[in-house]
Structures are given as C-alpha cells and as structure tokens.
XYZ file of C-alpha atoms in Angstrom:
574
model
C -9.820 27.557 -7.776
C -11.366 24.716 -9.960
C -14.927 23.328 -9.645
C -15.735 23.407 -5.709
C -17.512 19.803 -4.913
C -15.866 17.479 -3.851
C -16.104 13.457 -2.420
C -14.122 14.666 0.854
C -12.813 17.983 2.045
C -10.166 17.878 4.647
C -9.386 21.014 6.758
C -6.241 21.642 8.309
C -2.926 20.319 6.615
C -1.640 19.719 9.711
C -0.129 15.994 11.240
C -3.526 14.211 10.554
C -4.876 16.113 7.824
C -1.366 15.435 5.196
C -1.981 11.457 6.064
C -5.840 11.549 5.516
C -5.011 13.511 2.313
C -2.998 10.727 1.573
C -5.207 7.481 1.835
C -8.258 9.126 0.799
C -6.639 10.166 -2.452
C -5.237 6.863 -3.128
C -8.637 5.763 -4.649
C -8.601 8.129 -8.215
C -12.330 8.329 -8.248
C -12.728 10.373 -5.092
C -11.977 14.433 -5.849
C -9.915 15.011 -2.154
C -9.572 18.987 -0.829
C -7.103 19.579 1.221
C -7.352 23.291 2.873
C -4.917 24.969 4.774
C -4.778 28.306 6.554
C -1.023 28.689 6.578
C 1.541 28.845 3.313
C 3.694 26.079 2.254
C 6.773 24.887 4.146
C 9.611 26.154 2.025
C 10.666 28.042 4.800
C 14.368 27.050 4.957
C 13.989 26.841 8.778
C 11.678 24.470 8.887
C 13.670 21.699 7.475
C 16.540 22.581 10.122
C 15.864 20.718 13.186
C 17.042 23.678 15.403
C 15.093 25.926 13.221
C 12.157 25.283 15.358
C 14.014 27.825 18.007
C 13.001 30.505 14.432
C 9.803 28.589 13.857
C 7.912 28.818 17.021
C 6.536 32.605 17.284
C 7.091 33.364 13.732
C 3.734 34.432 11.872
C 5.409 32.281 9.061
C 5.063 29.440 10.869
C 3.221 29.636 13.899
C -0.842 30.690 14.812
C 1.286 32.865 17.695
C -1.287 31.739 20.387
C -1.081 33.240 23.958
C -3.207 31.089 26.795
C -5.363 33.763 29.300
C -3.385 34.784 32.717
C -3.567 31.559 34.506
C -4.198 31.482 38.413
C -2.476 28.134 38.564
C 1.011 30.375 37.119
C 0.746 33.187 39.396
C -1.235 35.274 36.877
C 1.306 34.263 34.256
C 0.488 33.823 30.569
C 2.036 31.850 27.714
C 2.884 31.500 24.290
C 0.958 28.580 22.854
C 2.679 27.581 19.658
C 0.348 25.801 16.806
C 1.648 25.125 13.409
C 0.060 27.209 10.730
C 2.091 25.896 7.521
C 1.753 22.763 5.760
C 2.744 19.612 7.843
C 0.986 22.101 11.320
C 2.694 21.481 14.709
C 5.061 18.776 12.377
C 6.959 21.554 10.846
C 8.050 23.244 14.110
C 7.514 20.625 16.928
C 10.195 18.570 19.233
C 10.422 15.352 16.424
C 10.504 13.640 19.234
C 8.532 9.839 18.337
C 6.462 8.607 20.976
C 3.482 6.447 21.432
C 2.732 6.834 25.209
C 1.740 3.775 27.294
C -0.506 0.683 26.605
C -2.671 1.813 29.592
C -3.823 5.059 27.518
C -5.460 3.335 25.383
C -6.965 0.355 26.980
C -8.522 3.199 28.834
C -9.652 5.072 25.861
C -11.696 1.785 24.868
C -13.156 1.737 28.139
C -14.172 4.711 28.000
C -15.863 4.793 24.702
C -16.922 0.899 25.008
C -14.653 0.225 21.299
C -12.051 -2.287 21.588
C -10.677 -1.269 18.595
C -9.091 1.634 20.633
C -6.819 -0.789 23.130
C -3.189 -1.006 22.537
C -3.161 -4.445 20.458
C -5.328 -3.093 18.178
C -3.726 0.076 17.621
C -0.532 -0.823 17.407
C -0.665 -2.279 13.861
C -1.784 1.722 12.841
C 1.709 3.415 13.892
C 3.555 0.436 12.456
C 1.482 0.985 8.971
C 2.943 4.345 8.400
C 6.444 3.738 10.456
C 10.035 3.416 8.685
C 11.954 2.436 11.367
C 15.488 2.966 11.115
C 16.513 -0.415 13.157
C 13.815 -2.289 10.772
C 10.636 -3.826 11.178
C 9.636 -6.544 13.974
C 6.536 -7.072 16.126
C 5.772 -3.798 17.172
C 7.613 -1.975 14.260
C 6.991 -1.017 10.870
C 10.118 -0.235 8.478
C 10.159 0.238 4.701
C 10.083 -2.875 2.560
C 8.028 -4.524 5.607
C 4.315 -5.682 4.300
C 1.998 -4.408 7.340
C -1.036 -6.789 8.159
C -3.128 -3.893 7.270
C -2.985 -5.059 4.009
C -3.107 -8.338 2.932
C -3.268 -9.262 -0.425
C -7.097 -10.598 -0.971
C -8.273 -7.536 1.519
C -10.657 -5.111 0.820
C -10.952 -2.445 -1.688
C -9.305 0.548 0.366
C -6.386 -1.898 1.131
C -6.011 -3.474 -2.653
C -5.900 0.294 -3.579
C -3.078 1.226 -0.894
C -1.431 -2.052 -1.704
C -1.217 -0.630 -5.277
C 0.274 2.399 -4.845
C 2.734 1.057 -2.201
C 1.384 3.375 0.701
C 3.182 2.586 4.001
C 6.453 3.489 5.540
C 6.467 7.332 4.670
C 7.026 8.608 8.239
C 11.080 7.856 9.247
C 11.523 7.382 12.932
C 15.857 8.051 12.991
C 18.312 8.198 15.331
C 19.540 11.292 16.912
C 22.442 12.463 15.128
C 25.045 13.779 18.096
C 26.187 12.872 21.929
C 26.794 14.977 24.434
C 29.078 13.986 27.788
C 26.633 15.875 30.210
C 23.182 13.927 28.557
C 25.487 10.850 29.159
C 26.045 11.243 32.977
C 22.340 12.431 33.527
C 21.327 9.192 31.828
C 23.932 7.456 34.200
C 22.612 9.334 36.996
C 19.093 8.388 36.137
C 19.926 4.864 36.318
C 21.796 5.171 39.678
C 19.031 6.565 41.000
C 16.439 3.706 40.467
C 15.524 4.464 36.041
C 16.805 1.667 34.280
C 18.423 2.110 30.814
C 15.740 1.111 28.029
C 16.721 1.195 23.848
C 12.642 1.835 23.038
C 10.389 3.780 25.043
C 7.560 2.855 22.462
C 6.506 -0.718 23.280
C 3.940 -0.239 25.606
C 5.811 0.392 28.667
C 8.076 3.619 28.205
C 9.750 3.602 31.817
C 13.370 4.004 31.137
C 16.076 6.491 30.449
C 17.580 6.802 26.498
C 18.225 9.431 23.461
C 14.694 10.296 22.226
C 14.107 8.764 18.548
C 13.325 11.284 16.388
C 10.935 11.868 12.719
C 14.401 13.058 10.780
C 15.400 12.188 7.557
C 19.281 12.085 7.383
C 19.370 15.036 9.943
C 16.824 16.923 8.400
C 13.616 17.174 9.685
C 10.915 14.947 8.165
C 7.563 16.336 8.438
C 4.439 15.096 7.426
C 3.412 17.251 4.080
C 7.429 15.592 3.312
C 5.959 12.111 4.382
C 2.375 11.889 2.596
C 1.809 14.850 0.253
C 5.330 15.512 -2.042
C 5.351 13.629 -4.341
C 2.856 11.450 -3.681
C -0.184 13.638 -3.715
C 0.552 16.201 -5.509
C 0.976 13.936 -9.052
C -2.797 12.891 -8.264
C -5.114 14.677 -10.845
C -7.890 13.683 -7.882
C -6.299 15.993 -5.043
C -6.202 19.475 -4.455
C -4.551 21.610 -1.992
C -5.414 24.778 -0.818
C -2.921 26.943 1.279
C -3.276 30.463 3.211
C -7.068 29.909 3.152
C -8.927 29.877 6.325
C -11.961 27.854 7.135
C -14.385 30.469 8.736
C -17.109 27.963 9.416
C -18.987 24.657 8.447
C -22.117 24.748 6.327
C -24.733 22.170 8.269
C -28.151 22.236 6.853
C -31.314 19.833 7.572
C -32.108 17.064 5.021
C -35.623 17.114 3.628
C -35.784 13.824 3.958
C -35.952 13.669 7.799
C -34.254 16.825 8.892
C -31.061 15.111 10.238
C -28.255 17.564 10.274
C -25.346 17.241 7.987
C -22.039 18.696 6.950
C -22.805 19.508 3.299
C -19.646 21.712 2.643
C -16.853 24.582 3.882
C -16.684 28.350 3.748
C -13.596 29.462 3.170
C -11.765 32.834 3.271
C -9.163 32.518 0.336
C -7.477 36.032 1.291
C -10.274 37.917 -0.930
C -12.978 36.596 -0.838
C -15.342 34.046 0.792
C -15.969 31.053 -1.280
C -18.150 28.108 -0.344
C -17.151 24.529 -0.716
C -19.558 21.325 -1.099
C -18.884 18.385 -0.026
C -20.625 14.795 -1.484
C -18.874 13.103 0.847
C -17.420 13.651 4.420
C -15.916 16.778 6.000
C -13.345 16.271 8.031
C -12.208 18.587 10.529
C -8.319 18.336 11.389
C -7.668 21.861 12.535
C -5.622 20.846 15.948
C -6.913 21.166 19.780
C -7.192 24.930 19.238
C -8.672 25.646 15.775
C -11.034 22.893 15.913
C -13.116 24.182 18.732
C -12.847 27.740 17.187
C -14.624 26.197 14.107
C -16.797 24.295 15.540
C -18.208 27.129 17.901
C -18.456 29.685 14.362
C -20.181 27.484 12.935
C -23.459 27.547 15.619
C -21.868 23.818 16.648
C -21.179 23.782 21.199
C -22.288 25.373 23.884
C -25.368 27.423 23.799
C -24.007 29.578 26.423
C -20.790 30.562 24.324
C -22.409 31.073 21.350
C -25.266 33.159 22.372
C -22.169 35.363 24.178
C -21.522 36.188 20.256
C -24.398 35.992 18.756
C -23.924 32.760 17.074
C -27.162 31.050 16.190
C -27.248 27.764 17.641
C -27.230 25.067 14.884
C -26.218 22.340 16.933
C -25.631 21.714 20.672
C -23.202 20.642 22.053
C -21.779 21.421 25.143
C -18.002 19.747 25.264
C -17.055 21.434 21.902
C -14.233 23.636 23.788
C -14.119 21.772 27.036
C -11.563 19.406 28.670
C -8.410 20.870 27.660
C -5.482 19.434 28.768
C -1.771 19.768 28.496
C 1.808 18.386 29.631
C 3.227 21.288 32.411
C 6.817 21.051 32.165
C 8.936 22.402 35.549
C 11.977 23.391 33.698
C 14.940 23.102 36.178
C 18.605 24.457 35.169
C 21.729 23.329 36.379
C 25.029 25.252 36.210
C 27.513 22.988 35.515
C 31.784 23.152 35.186
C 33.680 21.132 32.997
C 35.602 18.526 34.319
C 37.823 18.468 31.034
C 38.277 22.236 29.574
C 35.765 20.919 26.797
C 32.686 22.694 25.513
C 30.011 20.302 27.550
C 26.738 23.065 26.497
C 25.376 24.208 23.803
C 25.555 27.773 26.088
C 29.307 28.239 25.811
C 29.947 26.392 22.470
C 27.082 28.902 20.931
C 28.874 31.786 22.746
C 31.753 31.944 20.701
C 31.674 32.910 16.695
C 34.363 29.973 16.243
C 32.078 28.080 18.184
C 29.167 29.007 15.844
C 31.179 28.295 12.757
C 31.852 24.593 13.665
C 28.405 23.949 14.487
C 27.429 25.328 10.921
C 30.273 23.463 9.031
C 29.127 20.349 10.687
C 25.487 20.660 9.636
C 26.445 21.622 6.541
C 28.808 19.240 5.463
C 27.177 16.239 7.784
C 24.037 16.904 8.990
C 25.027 15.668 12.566
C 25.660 18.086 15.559
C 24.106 20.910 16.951
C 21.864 21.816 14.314
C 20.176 18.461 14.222
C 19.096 18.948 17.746
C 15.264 18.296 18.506
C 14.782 20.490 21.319
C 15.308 17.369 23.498
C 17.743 14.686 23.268
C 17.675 12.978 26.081
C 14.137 11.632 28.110
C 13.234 9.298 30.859
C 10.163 8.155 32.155
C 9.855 7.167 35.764
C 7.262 7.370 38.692
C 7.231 10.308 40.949
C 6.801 8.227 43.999
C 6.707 4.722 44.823
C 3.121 4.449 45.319
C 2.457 5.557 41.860
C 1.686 2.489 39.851
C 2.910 3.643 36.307
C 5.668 6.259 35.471
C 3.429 9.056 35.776
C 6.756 11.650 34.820
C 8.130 12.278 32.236
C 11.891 14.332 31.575
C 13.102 16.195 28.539
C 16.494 16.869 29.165
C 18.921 19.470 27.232
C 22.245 20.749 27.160
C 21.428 23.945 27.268
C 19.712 26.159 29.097
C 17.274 29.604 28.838
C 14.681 31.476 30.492
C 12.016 30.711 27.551
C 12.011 29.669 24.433
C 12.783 32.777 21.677
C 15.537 34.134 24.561
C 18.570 34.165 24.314
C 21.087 30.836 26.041
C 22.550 32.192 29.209
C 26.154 32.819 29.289
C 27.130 30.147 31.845
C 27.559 26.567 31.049
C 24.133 24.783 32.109
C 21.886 21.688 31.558
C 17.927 21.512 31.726
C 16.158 18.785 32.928
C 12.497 19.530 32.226
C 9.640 17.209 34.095
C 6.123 17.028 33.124
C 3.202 14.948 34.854
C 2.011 12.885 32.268
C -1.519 12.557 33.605
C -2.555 15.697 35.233
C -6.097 16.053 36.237
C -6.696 19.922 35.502
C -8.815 20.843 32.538
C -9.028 23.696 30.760
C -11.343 25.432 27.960
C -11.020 26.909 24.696
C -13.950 29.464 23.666
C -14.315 32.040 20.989
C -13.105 35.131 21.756
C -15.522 37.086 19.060
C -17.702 35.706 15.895
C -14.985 37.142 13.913
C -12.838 33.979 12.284
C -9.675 36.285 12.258
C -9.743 36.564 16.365
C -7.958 33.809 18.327
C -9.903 32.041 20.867
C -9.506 32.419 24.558
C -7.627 29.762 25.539
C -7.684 28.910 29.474
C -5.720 26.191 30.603
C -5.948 25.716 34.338
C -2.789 24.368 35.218
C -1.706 23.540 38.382
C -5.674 23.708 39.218
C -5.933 20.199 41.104
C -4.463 18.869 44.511
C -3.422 15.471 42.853
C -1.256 18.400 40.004
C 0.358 19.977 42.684
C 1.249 17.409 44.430
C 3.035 15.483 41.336
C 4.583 19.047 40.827
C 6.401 18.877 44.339
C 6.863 14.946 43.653
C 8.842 15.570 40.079
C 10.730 18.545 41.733
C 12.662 16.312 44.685
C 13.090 13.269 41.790
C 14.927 15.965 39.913
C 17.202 16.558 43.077
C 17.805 13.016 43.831
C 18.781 12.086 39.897
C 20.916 15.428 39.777
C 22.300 14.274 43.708
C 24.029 10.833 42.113
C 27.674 10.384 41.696
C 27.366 10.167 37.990
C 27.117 13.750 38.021
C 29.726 14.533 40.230
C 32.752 15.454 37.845
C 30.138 18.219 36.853
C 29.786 20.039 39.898
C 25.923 21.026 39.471
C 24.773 23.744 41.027
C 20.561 24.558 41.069
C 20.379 27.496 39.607
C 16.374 27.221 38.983
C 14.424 27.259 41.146
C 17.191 27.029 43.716
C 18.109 24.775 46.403
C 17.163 27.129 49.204
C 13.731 26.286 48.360
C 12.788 23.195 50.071
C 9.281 22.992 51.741
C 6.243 21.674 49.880
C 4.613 24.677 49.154
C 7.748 26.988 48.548
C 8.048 24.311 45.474
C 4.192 24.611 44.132
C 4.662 28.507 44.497
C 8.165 27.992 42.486
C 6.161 25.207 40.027
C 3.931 28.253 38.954
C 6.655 31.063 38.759
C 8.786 28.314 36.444
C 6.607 25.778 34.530
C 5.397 26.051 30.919
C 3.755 24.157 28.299
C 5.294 21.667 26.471
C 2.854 21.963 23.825
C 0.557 19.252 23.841
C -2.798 20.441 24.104
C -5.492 18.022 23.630
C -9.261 16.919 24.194
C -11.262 19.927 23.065
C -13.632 17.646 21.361
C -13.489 14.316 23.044
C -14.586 11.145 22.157
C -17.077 9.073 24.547
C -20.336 7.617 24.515
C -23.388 9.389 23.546
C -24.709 10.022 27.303
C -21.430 11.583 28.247
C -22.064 15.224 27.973
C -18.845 16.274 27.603
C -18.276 14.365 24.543
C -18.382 15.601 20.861
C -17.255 12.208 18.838
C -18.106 9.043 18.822
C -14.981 6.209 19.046
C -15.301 6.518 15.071
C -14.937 10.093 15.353
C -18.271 11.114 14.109
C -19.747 14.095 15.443
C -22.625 13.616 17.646
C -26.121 14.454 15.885
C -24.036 15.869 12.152
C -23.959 13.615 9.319
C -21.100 13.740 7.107
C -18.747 15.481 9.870
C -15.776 13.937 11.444
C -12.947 15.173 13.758
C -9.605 13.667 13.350
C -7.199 15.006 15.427
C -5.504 15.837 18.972
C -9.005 17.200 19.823
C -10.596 14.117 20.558
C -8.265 12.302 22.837
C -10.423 11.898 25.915
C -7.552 11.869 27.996
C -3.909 12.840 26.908
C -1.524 10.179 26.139
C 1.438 9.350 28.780
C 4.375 11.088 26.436
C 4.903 13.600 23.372
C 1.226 13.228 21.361
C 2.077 14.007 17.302
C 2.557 10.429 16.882
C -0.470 9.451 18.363
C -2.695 11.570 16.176
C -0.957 9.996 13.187
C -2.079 6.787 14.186
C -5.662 7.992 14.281
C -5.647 9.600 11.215
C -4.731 5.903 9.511
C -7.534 4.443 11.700
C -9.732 6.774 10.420
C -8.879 6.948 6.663
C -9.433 3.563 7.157
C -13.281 3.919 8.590
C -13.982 6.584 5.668
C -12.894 4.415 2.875
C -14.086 1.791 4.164
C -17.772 3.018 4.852
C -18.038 4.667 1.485
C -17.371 1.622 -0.489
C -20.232 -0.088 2.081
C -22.598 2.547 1.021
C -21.722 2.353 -2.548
C-alpha cells in the first residue's frame, strides 16, 4: 500500500462508488482511494448475464445476507443478496434499466425542500452517463451526444470532464432473445387494460414491454466495466483497494471549534488494520446494508444500539439503520402446454442436454439467447385498482419458473409473473449484530407489516388472474400452479402473499435524506451527514422513499449529482 492520505477516499466499489471514482479522479491533482471489501470481477460468471443464477449466494460474489424471521412471512427468512466484488449489486443484479416515476422525485424535493431533486432537474444526470442504444434525444443520453452538463465555457469540474471525454460509459441495450409465451402475456396485458409502451423511463413507466437492459453486446456491462477499466486505472492519481474491509470511520473534534469531522478510514487489509487519512471528503458508498453497519461501528446512530455493544457514542444519530424498505415480489407460476410441440420455457428447453448444448452454442457463437437472459425480460407497470392514481405495481415476468432462486427449474413447462408494490409503506431496520466488523448486521425488514401492504398484496394477486384470464393466453392453457386458484378470499391471499413473496432486492433508505428537524434523517439533500464534516453518503441508503421500479439506476444518477457537488465545492474552497 503506498502513502495513505489522500484528497478523497471512497468506500465501497459498488454502483456509486466506480462512478464517483471516476469524476473525482478526472482532476490529476486530487490522490482518489477507492476501497473495496470484495475481489475483482474476473469471475467468468459475472460477465454472463445468466451467471447471476451462480453469482447470487456465492461468497465470490455475494455478502450472503439472510434478513431475521419476518412475522409479515409467516416466520420466514430470506437470502438478501449484496454485491461484494467490484461493480457491488452491478455484477450480479437483474440489468434491468429503470428510472422509476417523475412523482418520486418531485417528492424527494419536497421532502428535503431542494429542487434540484425533482425530475427536470435530474433527468440531465442519467442522460450524462447513458449510451443509449436507440441514440440520444430529450430525455436520452447516447455516445457521441454532448450532455448540457457540460458546456464548453463551464466550470472547472466540467472543462476537466469535457477533457477527458467522460460521459456515455453506462450502455442501456436491447434484450437479446423473444420468447412466444412473454409475447402473449404482453398481449394479454394489453387486453386487459396495460397499454403497450417502447420506454418505461420517461417519467411515466405505465405500460407493458421487454425490459432494457445495462449489456454490452450480450454481455453484461457493469459499472467497474463502465467507469474504472481503462479509464481509471491508467490514472497515476487513483488507487484501488480490493478484499479490504472498512471496519469503521475515524471522526475526531477540530481544535478550532470542536466540530466533528471525517478525517480518515480504518481498514482491515486481510492482516492487518491500517488507517487511512483523508484531506478531503470521505465518502461512504457501502449499499443500504453496509452503510448502516459502518456507520453504527463507528460510534455514528442510535445511542440505544450502540450502547447494546458497547460502542461509544461519537455521534448521534438516531435514523442511521432505520426506514428500510424494499420491493416484495408475489411470485406466481403458471403451468403452461404448448400449443405448437415447441420448447416455449426455459424449464423444458434446460431439461434436455441437447437442449443445454444449443443454448451454449448460441451464447457462444452469438451472444443472444438464453444465456443473455436478465432474470426478467418482460415488465409492466399498471395500477392495482382503479382508485389508485399512479401504477403503484409493478411485474417481472419470466419464462421459467422455480421455487427460489439457487433451486433447481421445475420439470414442467411454466411461466412466472412476479408483482411487487412499488410503494409499500412498511419499514424495516438494519442494526449491528455485534461490534465485531466481520458479523453481519441484523437485518429486519417488516414486510407485509401495514394494512395499505396487504391490501396492494391481495390487489396485485387478482390483476395477475385477470391478465393471465385474457384470450391472448388461451392457446397456452395456464393453469395456477402458485398459489393456486382454490384460494380466493382476501385473507386466504395475504396468508398465501407471506408463504410465497420474496425480495426483489432493492433495499433502500437506511440513511435517509431530509431536513435537519426530521429525526429520522442522516443526510442532508447534498448528502452530507448531519453534524460530521468531511462525510458524505452516496448511495441507495439515502433514498427517503424507494423509487417506483428497479433502483441501480437511480443511485447512478446520484452518484453524478454528487461528484458534481464535491468537485464543485472543493474548487469553491480552494
């Protein structure tokens, strides 16, 4: 390890941290550290798209979370995948772009009293970094596309960007395959009230459509592809770290006027602990799990949790941990029968080793088919009643069909059509476990915890039925196999809602942003930690309340804001 101060330390090489790393190292006089508790991603099954079925409870790849038994699923508990490997959740999430709805973000400026969170002024943030494989326009960003980030007589940060070209690193493709039964769901969906849509990311995502997906010519295209090789790693300025851990921040008083600040990292490199310092900002991009977890070691949250450990308190504040929320999916399966002899799921075309061998020859020679597969191919957004005034629902639908991820595909021909409320009102907690930084955190989520989440539960369950119910359909003779169509009253489906659901792995809001006299919140809407100089949180974490759809492209689009604010203040200062 070379000298250990640095202008800004970054930890957690994860979706936001790989983009900070990025813009902050564009500017060669600032000495960037980029830490990360997992090992590179030269996994081979990484870069697979259906690898993430090999990714996602692999200690290669994956922090191997489990959430507490859950009241909310019958005393159930579940595997909580988090990326730990360069690029984080990138490297073994869904790929599936989304930006959620205008709505979630005029509401996160309301709610922090910063216009610059509403949709018009975030939009030109995901179109910075966006290569869009239809091109740029209005509300897309596509390589060879100037974005009005950065005009030519800007500012400093932006003359810098503008000279190394940044922009455009993060492809947005189409899916690379079709499948007859995601066809006829999509027609089924539309003859039952969802109309067809070719963009669910303009603001308004109701509609039915193939997901667009962050692949590369059928490979996946993670961030630590997008902003750190080659790009970073020819800077003499920036340095990565990998398999080291961050066991806690070093916050001391100024003798100037005893404010607090972040004045460096310690960091457990596998032998030893070594301690970082930092001239400049830390910032803390460890994910909606790890972020609390370092927060609370370091004496920063609750007094009440820390005191449980024996932390002393160097800071508190009592939302570090809180307000955890998460997308439920109710995963139903549909046996289906092919009305042509063909293969029409991935369950009998897997079955076979002929089958197998096609799929492998395809990938390998084409990159398109099977292998390619996000986990989802097909989505639609819609409202779960009529009296809902946005679509409040969102489906992931697959050709395939399981009882949980890592099992095995059943041996029947079946399709999943997996619904998630996309703003559910139950909030859980994450809080340490033990003062020991190798422990996991206990991670409560609280599903199902709410009348108004139950309710959309039973809601999403009969939309299923009626989509599934339309003629499109017809030719594949569906039969509910989960949860069953014997099951009909209201609270035979909230019981079956807890036996079935899962997460769909988008925890957020463990360290929310919000005013000052909101005692929940740890940020403010520049992502500055309350009461710590020199500390700032940039990641799924702060999200006061979760986006309406898949939420890796939304943290993206914070980390540019922020890089931006960092730069930006630093030259101000200078």
């Amino acid at each position: 390890m070379s000298e250990l101060t640095f202008d800004y330390v970054i930890i957690g090489a994860g979706t936001a941290g790989c983009l900070l790393a990025n813009r902050l190292s564009a500017n060669a006089t600032k000495r960037v550290l980029l830490i990360e508790a997992g090992r590179k991603d030269d996994y081979h099954w990484i870069h697979i798209p259906v690898g993430y079925l090999y990714c996602i409870g692999n200690s290669r790849t994956d922090w191997q979370y489990f959430t507490e038994p859950d009241d909310g699923l019958n005393g159930r508990r579940l595997r909580y995948p988090r990326g730990k490997v360069l690029g984080g959740s990138s490297s073994i999430n869904g790929m599936i772009y989304m930006r959620g709805q205008a709505r979630d973000y005029d509401n996160w400026a309301k709610l922090t009293n910063d216009d610059s969170w509403r949709w018009s002024n975030v939009v030109p943030y995901f179109k910075m970094h966006e290569d869009h494989y239809k091109g740029g326009d209005g509300m897309h960003g596509a390589r060879g596309l100037a974005s009005e980030l950065l005009p030519p007589n800007g500012s400093e940060y932006q003359r810098i960007l503008r000279h190394r070209q940044a922009g455009a690193e993060w492809r947005i493709d189409k899916q690379r395959l079709q499948w007859d039964i995601l066809d006829a769901f999509a027609a089924a969906a539309q003859q039952a009230g969802i109309p067809a849509t070719d963009d669910f990311n303009r603001g308004d995502n109701e509609g039915v459509s193939y997901f667009e997906v962050n692949q590369k010519n059928g490979w996946r295209w993670n961030t630590a592809k997008a902003f750190l090789r080659p790009t970073c790693y020819a800077r003499p300025n920036f340095e990565m770290w990998t398999a080291a851990q961050v066991t806690k921040l070093l916050v001391t008083p100024q003798p100037e006027d005893g404010a607090l600040r972040c004045t460096g990292v310690q960091v457990w490199d596998g032998k030893e602990l070594v301690s970082v310092q930092c001239t400049g900002e830390v910032i803390l991009s460890a994910g909606s799990i790890g972020t609390p977890q370092i927060l609370q070691l370091s004496g920063i949250g609750s007094r009440e949790v820390l005191q449980q450990h024996g932390i002393p308190v160097v800071h508190e504040l009592s939302g570090v941990g809180e307000n955890l929320q998460d997308h439920l999916q109710i995963r139903s399966v549909y046996k289906i029968k092919s009305p042509n002899g063909k293969d029409i799921s991935l369950n009998t075309k897997a079955k076979s080793i002929w089958g197998k061998t096609k799929m492998v020859a395809e990938y390998a020679f084409k990159q398109t088919g099977p292998l390619s597969m996000a986990p989802s191919q097909l989505g639609a957004f819609t409202r779960s009643s009529p009296n809902q005034q946005y679509p409040n629902i969102q489906y992931h639908v697959q050709p395939l069909s399981l009882d949980a991820f890592g099992e095995p595909l059943h041996d029947f021909p079946a399709f999943t059509a997996s619904v998630c409320n996309l703003n559910p009102t139950s909030r859980g907690h994450v809080h340490l476990k033990s003062g020991n930084f190798k422990d996991a955190p206990n991670i409560v989520t609280n599903y199902l915890s709410t009348e108004y989440d139950r309710q959309i539960a039973i809601e999403s369950l009969r939309m299923t039925r009626k989509i599934v119910a339309q003629s499109a359909l017809a030719a594949f003779q569906t039969e509910e196999y989960k949860p069953g169509s014997q099951f009909q009253t209201d609270e035979e489906l909230v019981d079956l809602a807890r036996d079935i659901a899962t997460t769909i792995f988008h925890p957020v809001g463990t360290a929310k942003m919000g005013l000052l006299q909101d005692k929940l919140s740890v940020v403010d809407s520049r992502l500055k930690v309350h009461g710590i100089n020199g500390l700032r949180i940039v990641d799924a974490s702060v999200m006061p309340v979760i986006t309406s759809g898949n939420t890796n492209s939304p943290v993206l689009m914070m980390a540019e804001k922020a890089s931006e604010w960092i730069a930006e203040e630093k030259y101000r200062n200078n």
